[in-house]
PDB file of C-alpha atoms in Angstrom:
ATOM      1  CA  UNK E1270      56.210  93.804  46.907  1.00  0.00           C
ATOM      2  CA  UNK E1271      59.144  91.461  46.282  1.00  0.00           C
ATOM      3  CA  UNK E1272      61.453  93.751  48.278  1.00  0.00           C
ATOM      4  CA  UNK E1273      59.003  93.825  51.161  1.00  0.00           C
ATOM      5  CA  UNK E1274      58.840  90.024  51.191  1.00  0.00           C
ATOM      6  CA  UNK E1275      62.639  89.866  51.140  1.00  0.00           C
ATOM      7  CA  UNK E1276      62.823  92.257  54.091  1.00  0.00           C
ATOM      8  CA  UNK E1277      60.341  90.143  56.037  1.00  0.00           C
ATOM      9  CA  UNK E1278      62.231  86.936  55.177  1.00  0.00           C
ATOM     10  CA  UNK E1279      65.487  88.436  56.450  1.00  0.00           C
ATOM     11  CA  UNK E1280      63.767  89.392  59.702  1.00  0.00           C
ATOM     12  CA  UNK E1281      62.232  85.936  60.120  1.00  0.00           C
ATOM     13  CA  UNK E1282      65.655  84.332  59.597  1.00  0.00           C
ATOM     14  CA  UNK E1283      67.204  86.695  62.162  1.00  0.00           C
ATOM     15  CA  UNK E1284      64.363  86.015  64.577  1.00  0.00           C
ATOM     16  CA  UNK E1285      64.685  82.236  64.255  1.00  0.00           C
ATOM     17  CA  UNK E1286      68.459  82.293  64.671  1.00  0.00           C
ATOM     18  CA  UNK E1287      68.309  84.448  67.785  1.00  0.00           C
ATOM     19  CA  UNK E1288      65.485  82.494  69.422  1.00  0.00           C
ATOM     20  CA  UNK E1289      67.680  79.382  69.269  1.00  0.00           C
ATOM     21  CA  UNK E1290      70.799  81.374  70.129  1.00  0.00           C
ATOM     22  CA  UNK E1291      69.474  83.124  73.207  1.00  0.00           C
ATOM     23  CA  UNK E1292      68.667  79.775  74.846  1.00  0.00           C
ATOM     24  CA  UNK E1293      72.078  78.276  74.030  1.00  0.00           C
ATOM     25  CA  UNK E1294      74.038  81.387  75.001  1.00  0.00           C
ATOM     26  CA  UNK E1295      72.260  81.985  78.313  1.00  0.00           C
ATOM     27  CA  UNK E1296      72.822  78.340  79.304  1.00  0.00           C
ATOM     28  CA  UNK E1297      76.495  78.603  78.308  1.00  0.00           C
ATOM     29  CA  UNK E1298      76.853  81.928  80.167  1.00  0.00           C
ATOM     30  CA  UNK E1299      75.374  80.437  83.342  1.00  0.00           C
ATOM     31  CA  UNK E1300      77.603  77.361  83.157  1.00  0.00           C
ATOM     32  CA  UNK E1301      80.787  79.379  82.489  1.00  0.00           C
ATOM     33  CA  UNK E1302      79.866  82.424  84.645  1.00  0.00           C
ATOM     34  CA  UNK E1303      80.700  84.591  81.622  1.00  0.00           C
ATOM     35  CA  UNK E1304      79.709  88.256  81.649  1.00  0.00           C
ATOM     36  CA  UNK E1305      80.433  88.585  77.939  1.00  0.00           C
ATOM     37  CA  UNK E1306      78.213  85.622  77.049  1.00  0.00           C
ATOM     38  CA  UNK E1307      75.451  86.897  79.348  1.00  0.00           C
ATOM     39  CA  UNK E1308      75.615  90.300  77.668  1.00  0.00           C
ATOM     40  CA  UNK E1309      75.604  88.680  74.254  1.00  0.00           C
ATOM     41  CA  UNK E1310      72.567  86.615  75.225  1.00  0.00           C
ATOM     42  CA  UNK E1311      70.726  89.768  76.252  1.00  0.00           C
ATOM     43  CA  UNK E1312      71.787  91.434  73.023  1.00  0.00           C
ATOM     44  CA  UNK E1313      70.201  88.480  71.214  1.00  0.00           C
ATOM     45  CA  UNK E1314      67.008  89.147  73.165  1.00  0.00           C
ATOM     46  CA  UNK E1315      67.089  92.743  71.933  1.00  0.00           C
ATOM     47  CA  UNK E1316      67.697  91.501  68.402  1.00  0.00           C
ATOM     48  CA  UNK E1317      64.587  89.309  68.776  1.00  0.00           C
ATOM     49  CA  UNK E1318      62.647  92.321  70.022  1.00  0.00           C
ATOM     50  CA  UNK E1319      63.990  94.501  67.201  1.00  0.00           C
ATOM     51  CA  UNK E1320      63.069  91.898  64.575  1.00  0.00           C
ATOM     52  CA  UNK E1321      59.507  91.674  65.933  1.00  0.00           C
ATOM     53  CA  UNK E1322      59.263  95.486  65.857  1.00  0.00           C
ATOM     54  CA  UNK E1323      60.513  95.636  62.261  1.00  0.00           C
ATOM     55  CA  UNK E1324      58.136  92.866  61.125  1.00  0.00           C
ATOM     56  CA  UNK E1325      55.302  94.821  62.753  1.00  0.00           C
ATOM     57  CA  UNK E1326      56.431  98.007  60.992  1.00  0.00           C
ATOM     58  CA  UNK E1327      56.932  96.391  57.580  1.00  0.00           C
ATOM     59  CA  UNK E1328      53.416  94.971  57.710  1.00  0.00           C
ATOM     60  CA  UNK E1329      52.023  98.489  58.116  1.00  0.00           C
ATOM     61  CA  UNK E1330      54.537 100.981  56.758  1.00  0.00           C
ATOM     62  CA  UNK E1331      53.703 104.552  57.790  1.00  0.00           C
ATOM     63  CA  UNK E1332      55.377 107.329  59.785  1.00  0.00           C
ATOM     64  CA  UNK E1333      53.677 106.647  63.124  1.00  0.00           C
ATOM     65  CA  UNK E1334      54.830 103.036  63.211  1.00  0.00           C
ATOM     66  CA  UNK E1335      58.318 103.899  61.988  1.00  0.00           C
ATOM     67  CA  UNK E1336      58.843 106.539  64.671  1.00  0.00           C
ATOM     68  CA  UNK E1337      57.612 104.274  67.476  1.00  0.00           C
ATOM     69  CA  UNK E1338      59.615 101.299  66.158  1.00  0.00           C
ATOM     70  CA  UNK E1339      62.871 103.268  66.215  1.00  0.00           C
ATOM     71  CA  UNK E1340      62.130 104.597  69.692  1.00  0.00           C
ATOM     72  CA  UNK E1341      61.466 101.097  71.040  1.00  0.00           C
ATOM     73  CA  UNK E1342      64.731  99.785  69.576  1.00  0.00           C
ATOM     74  CA  UNK E1343      66.659 102.700  71.134  1.00  0.00           C
ATOM     75  CA  UNK E1344      65.122 102.117  74.571  1.00  0.00           C
ATOM     76  CA  UNK E1345      65.895  98.395  74.391  1.00  0.00           C
ATOM     77  CA  UNK E1346      69.570  99.202  73.818  1.00  0.00           C
ATOM     78  CA  UNK E1347      69.638 101.529  76.822  1.00  0.00           C
ATOM     79  CA  UNK E1348      68.272  98.737  79.031  1.00  0.00           C
ATOM     80  CA  UNK E1349      70.996  96.409  77.741  1.00  0.00           C
ATOM     81  CA  UNK E1350      73.721  98.952  78.559  1.00  0.00           C
ATOM     82  CA  UNK E1351      72.488  99.407  82.142  1.00  0.00           C
ATOM     83  CA  UNK E1352      72.433  95.649  82.741  1.00  0.00           C
ATOM     84  CA  UNK E1353      75.919  95.022  81.330  1.00  0.00           C
ATOM     85  CA  UNK E1354      77.446  97.864  83.364  1.00  0.00           C
ATOM     86  CA  UNK E1355      75.914  96.481  86.550  1.00  0.00           C
ATOM     87  CA  UNK E1356      77.051  92.930  85.738  1.00  0.00           C
ATOM     88  CA  UNK E1357      80.546  94.135  84.836  1.00  0.00           C
ATOM     89  CA  UNK E1358      80.941  95.952  88.167  1.00  0.00           C
ATOM     90  CA  UNK E1359      79.666  92.907  90.050  1.00  0.00           C
ATOM     91  CA  UNK E1360      82.136  90.604  88.263  1.00  0.00           C
ATOM     92  CA  UNK E1361      85.186  92.727  89.078  1.00  0.00           C
ATOM     93  CA  UNK E1362      84.099  93.451  92.663  1.00  0.00           C
ATOM     94  CA  UNK E1363      83.232  89.813  93.435  1.00  0.00           C
ATOM     95  CA  UNK E1364      86.292  88.418  91.638  1.00  0.00           C
ATOM     96  CA  UNK E1365      84.232  85.922  89.621  1.00  0.00           C
ATOM     97  CA  UNK E1366      86.395  83.981  87.144  1.00  0.00           C
ATOM     98  CA  UNK E1367      84.728  82.705  83.957  1.00  0.00           C
ATOM     99  CA  UNK E1368      85.311  79.087  82.938  1.00  0.00           C
ATOM    100  CA  UNK E1369      85.994  77.762  79.439  1.00  0.00           C
ATOM    101  CA  UNK E1370      82.898  77.516  77.226  1.00  0.00           C
ATOM    102  CA  UNK E1371      83.356  75.387  74.103  1.00  0.00           C
ATOM    103  CA  UNK E1372      79.666  75.719  73.245  1.00  0.00           C
ATOM    104  CA  UNK E1373      79.891  79.500  73.556  1.00  0.00           C
ATOM    105  CA  UNK E1374      82.918  79.596  71.251  1.00  0.00           C
ATOM    106  CA  UNK E1375      81.215  77.496  68.561  1.00  0.00           C
ATOM    107  CA  UNK E1376      77.956  79.450  68.647  1.00  0.00           C
ATOM    108  CA  UNK E1377      79.525  82.928  68.665  1.00  0.00           C
ATOM    109  CA  UNK E1378      81.725  81.962  65.695  1.00  0.00           C
ATOM    110  CA  UNK E1379      78.669  80.757  63.744  1.00  0.00           C
ATOM    111  CA  UNK E1380      76.676  83.846  64.775  1.00  0.00           C
ATOM    112  CA  UNK E1381      79.486  86.145  63.610  1.00  0.00           C
ATOM    113  CA  UNK E1382      79.240  84.761  60.068  1.00  0.00           C
ATOM    114  CA  UNK E1383      75.425  84.548  59.971  1.00  0.00           C
ATOM    115  CA  UNK E1384      74.835  88.086  61.252  1.00  0.00           C
ATOM    116  CA  UNK E1385      77.284  89.579  58.759  1.00  0.00           C
ATOM    117  CA  UNK E1386      75.338  88.000  55.887  1.00  0.00           C
ATOM    118  CA  UNK E1387      71.959  89.046  57.295  1.00  0.00           C
ATOM    119  CA  UNK E1388      73.148  92.619  57.961  1.00  0.00           C
ATOM    120  CA  UNK E1389      74.348  92.934  54.369  1.00  0.00           C
ATOM    121  CA  UNK E1390      71.000  91.696  53.057  1.00  0.00           C
ATOM    122  CA  UNK E1391      69.052  94.115  55.272  1.00  0.00           C
ATOM    123  CA  UNK E1392      71.169  97.076  54.224  1.00  0.00           C
ATOM    124  CA  UNK E1393      70.666  96.358  50.528  1.00  0.00           C
ATOM    125  CA  UNK E1394      66.931  95.733  50.928  1.00  0.00           C
ATOM    126  CA  UNK E1395      66.417  98.702  53.262  1.00  0.00           C
ATOM    127  CA  UNK E1396      68.129 101.068  50.824  1.00  0.00           C
ATOM    128  CA  UNK E1397      65.922  99.907  47.949  1.00  0.00           C
ATOM    129  CA  UNK E1398      62.781 100.163  50.106  1.00  0.00           C
ATOM    130  CA  UNK E1399      63.988 103.473  51.596  1.00  0.00           C
ATOM    131  CA  UNK E1400      62.903 102.108  54.966  1.00  0.00           C
ATOM    132  CA  UNK E1401      64.816 103.628  57.889  1.00  0.00           C
ATOM    133  CA  UNK E1402      63.569 101.042  60.388  1.00  0.00           C
ATOM    134  CA  UNK E1403      64.914  98.138  58.325  1.00  0.00           C
ATOM    135  CA  UNK E1404      68.202 100.010  57.824  1.00  0.00           C
ATOM    136  CA  UNK E1405      68.470 100.702  61.562  1.00  0.00           C
ATOM    137  CA  UNK E1406      67.689  97.090  62.434  1.00  0.00           C
ATOM    138  CA  UNK E1407      70.284  96.063  59.852  1.00  0.00           C
ATOM    139  CA  UNK E1408      72.825  98.089  61.835  1.00  0.00           C
ATOM    140  CA  UNK E1409      71.622  96.307  64.971  1.00  0.00           C
ATOM    141  CA  UNK E1410      72.335  93.011  63.202  1.00  0.00           C
ATOM    142  CA  UNK E1411      75.786  94.265  62.182  1.00  0.00           C
ATOM    143  CA  UNK E1412      76.414  95.234  65.814  1.00  0.00           C
ATOM    144  CA  UNK E1413      75.368  91.696  66.742  1.00  0.00           C
ATOM    145  CA  UNK E1414      78.078  90.388  64.392  1.00  0.00           C
ATOM    146  CA  UNK E1415      80.713  92.694  65.902  1.00  0.00           C
ATOM    147  CA  UNK E1416      79.685  91.672  69.389  1.00  0.00           C
ATOM    148  CA  UNK E1417      79.869  88.001  68.481  1.00  0.00           C
ATOM    149  CA  UNK E1418      83.425  88.609  67.243  1.00  0.00           C
ATOM    150  CA  UNK E1419      84.395  90.497  70.410  1.00  0.00           C
ATOM    151  CA  UNK E1420      82.873  87.865  72.702  1.00  0.00           C
ATOM    152  CA  UNK E1421      84.533  85.114  70.660  1.00  0.00           C
ATOM    153  CA  UNK E1422      87.921  86.812  71.093  1.00  0.00           C
ATOM    154  CA  UNK E1423      87.381  87.136  74.852  1.00  0.00           C
ATOM    155  CA  UNK E1424      86.376  83.481  75.170  1.00  0.00           C
ATOM    156  CA  UNK E1425      89.386  82.325  73.136  1.00  0.00           C
ATOM    157  CA  UNK E1426      91.840  84.416  75.169  1.00  0.00           C
ATOM    158  CA  UNK E1427      90.384  83.048  78.384  1.00  0.00           C
ATOM    159  CA  UNK E1428      90.513  79.460  77.071  1.00  0.00           C
ATOM    160  CA  UNK E1429      93.970  79.567  75.472  1.00  0.00           C
ATOM    161  CA  UNK E1430      95.870  81.827  77.874  1.00  0.00           C
ATOM    162  CA  UNK E1431      93.753  81.942  81.022  1.00  0.00           C
ATOM    163  CA  UNK E1432      93.173  85.686  80.636  1.00  0.00           C
ATOM    164  CA  UNK E1433      89.933  85.773  82.647  1.00  0.00           C
ATOM    165  CA  UNK E1434      89.677  89.571  82.400  1.00  0.00           C
ATOM    166  CA  UNK E1435      89.371  89.334  78.594  1.00  0.00           C
ATOM    167  CA  UNK E1436      85.843  87.976  79.033  1.00  0.00           C
ATOM    168  CA  UNK E1437      84.314  90.894  81.005  1.00  0.00           C
ATOM    169  CA  UNK E1438      86.321  93.417  78.979  1.00  0.00           C
ATOM    170  CA  UNK E1439      84.726  92.047  75.810  1.00  0.00           C
ATOM    171  CA  UNK E1440      81.402  93.254  77.187  1.00  0.00           C
ATOM    172  CA  UNK E1441      82.722  96.835  76.946  1.00  0.00           C
ATOM    173  CA  UNK E1442      82.441  96.503  73.173  1.00  0.00           C
ATOM    174  CA  UNK E1443      78.740  95.730  73.645  1.00  0.00           C
ATOM    175  CA  UNK E1444      78.354  98.865  75.763  1.00  0.00           C
ATOM    176  CA  UNK E1445      80.075 101.049  73.161  1.00  0.00           C
ATOM    177  CA  UNK E1446      78.009  99.845  70.233  1.00  0.00           C
ATOM    178  CA  UNK E1447      74.870  99.782  72.350  1.00  0.00           C
ATOM    179  CA  UNK E1448      75.231 103.479  73.229  1.00  0.00           C
ATOM    180  CA  UNK E1449      75.939 104.379  69.606  1.00  0.00           C
ATOM    181  CA  UNK E1450      72.970 102.494  68.198  1.00  0.00           C
ATOM    182  CA  UNK E1451      70.597 103.679  70.948  1.00  0.00           C
ATOM    183  CA  UNK E1452      71.459 107.306  70.196  1.00  0.00           C
ATOM    184  CA  UNK E1453      71.108 106.718  66.458  1.00  0.00           C
ATOM    185  CA  UNK E1454      67.701 105.053  66.762  1.00  0.00           C
ATOM    186  CA  UNK E1455      66.354 107.744  69.103  1.00  0.00           C
ATOM    187  CA  UNK E1456      67.743 110.503  66.866  1.00  0.00           C
ATOM    188  CA  UNK E1457      66.094 108.992  63.777  1.00  0.00           C
ATOM    189  CA  UNK E1458      62.775 108.700  65.610  1.00  0.00           C
ATOM    190  CA  UNK E1459      62.950 112.424  66.435  1.00  0.00           C
ATOM    191  CA  UNK E1460      63.783 113.284  62.826  1.00  0.00           C
ATOM    192  CA  UNK E1461      60.779 111.337  61.593  1.00  0.00           C
ATOM    193  CA  UNK E1462      58.645 113.126  64.170  1.00  0.00           C
ATOM    194  CA  UNK E1463      59.824 116.490  62.797  1.00  0.00           C
ATOM    195  CA  UNK E1464      59.146 115.399  59.232  1.00  0.00           C
ATOM    196  CA  UNK E1465      55.618 114.316  60.079  1.00  0.00           C
ATOM    197  CA  UNK E1466      54.912 117.593  61.910  1.00  0.00           C
ATOM    198  CA  UNK E1467      56.189 119.563  58.926  1.00  0.00           C
ATOM    199  CA  UNK E1468      53.775 117.892  56.512  1.00  0.00           C
ATOM    200  CA  UNK E1469      51.150 120.328  55.174  1.00  0.00           C
ATOM    201  CA  UNK E1470      47.662 119.913  56.583  1.00  0.00           C
ATOM    202  CA  UNK E1471      44.545 119.897  54.478  1.00  0.00           C
ATOM    203  CA  UNK E1472      42.062 122.521  55.668  1.00  0.00           C
ATOM    204  CA  UNK E1473      38.675 121.135  56.674  1.00  0.00           C
TER     205      UNK E1473
END
């Protein structure tokens, strides 16, 4: 029971952080015309969605919810990848140059540290609970930390050296991790489906 409460607390903290973050990041992305920040803001939206899904699953832990939760997380990542690819192509074709974003730099640096701590907590709790959804969402949180670091690097290179292309290229990291985590979540949902179908049935 204590582990379940800890898992829920970690998800509520992640949810609260990302609700605030998605507003700040989207505003900063719009002001700076930053593809990387826009992608990171959408990733935060997916993290919000994933946290809601995990909270829903933890409040009623059984195979049907776990399978659907993983599938929903995987689909959300695929949507993110499609958007970032389209935005990346538009940025290079239109020649849009991102401006400096001090607010984006501060928030992504803070998010990098916070998500690392939350991901570690989710991994430890998920292993003790043996809950694949919490473990998968913990990897989503770790991806969020990596993305924050990549976006931060792109923003700093653009600010310090005027390397505008570093900003959209940082979004490629989001695409890579997004594909990896989408495939993992969808694969795990299929595995759970096989496990549930292999369970013995009780004759009527």
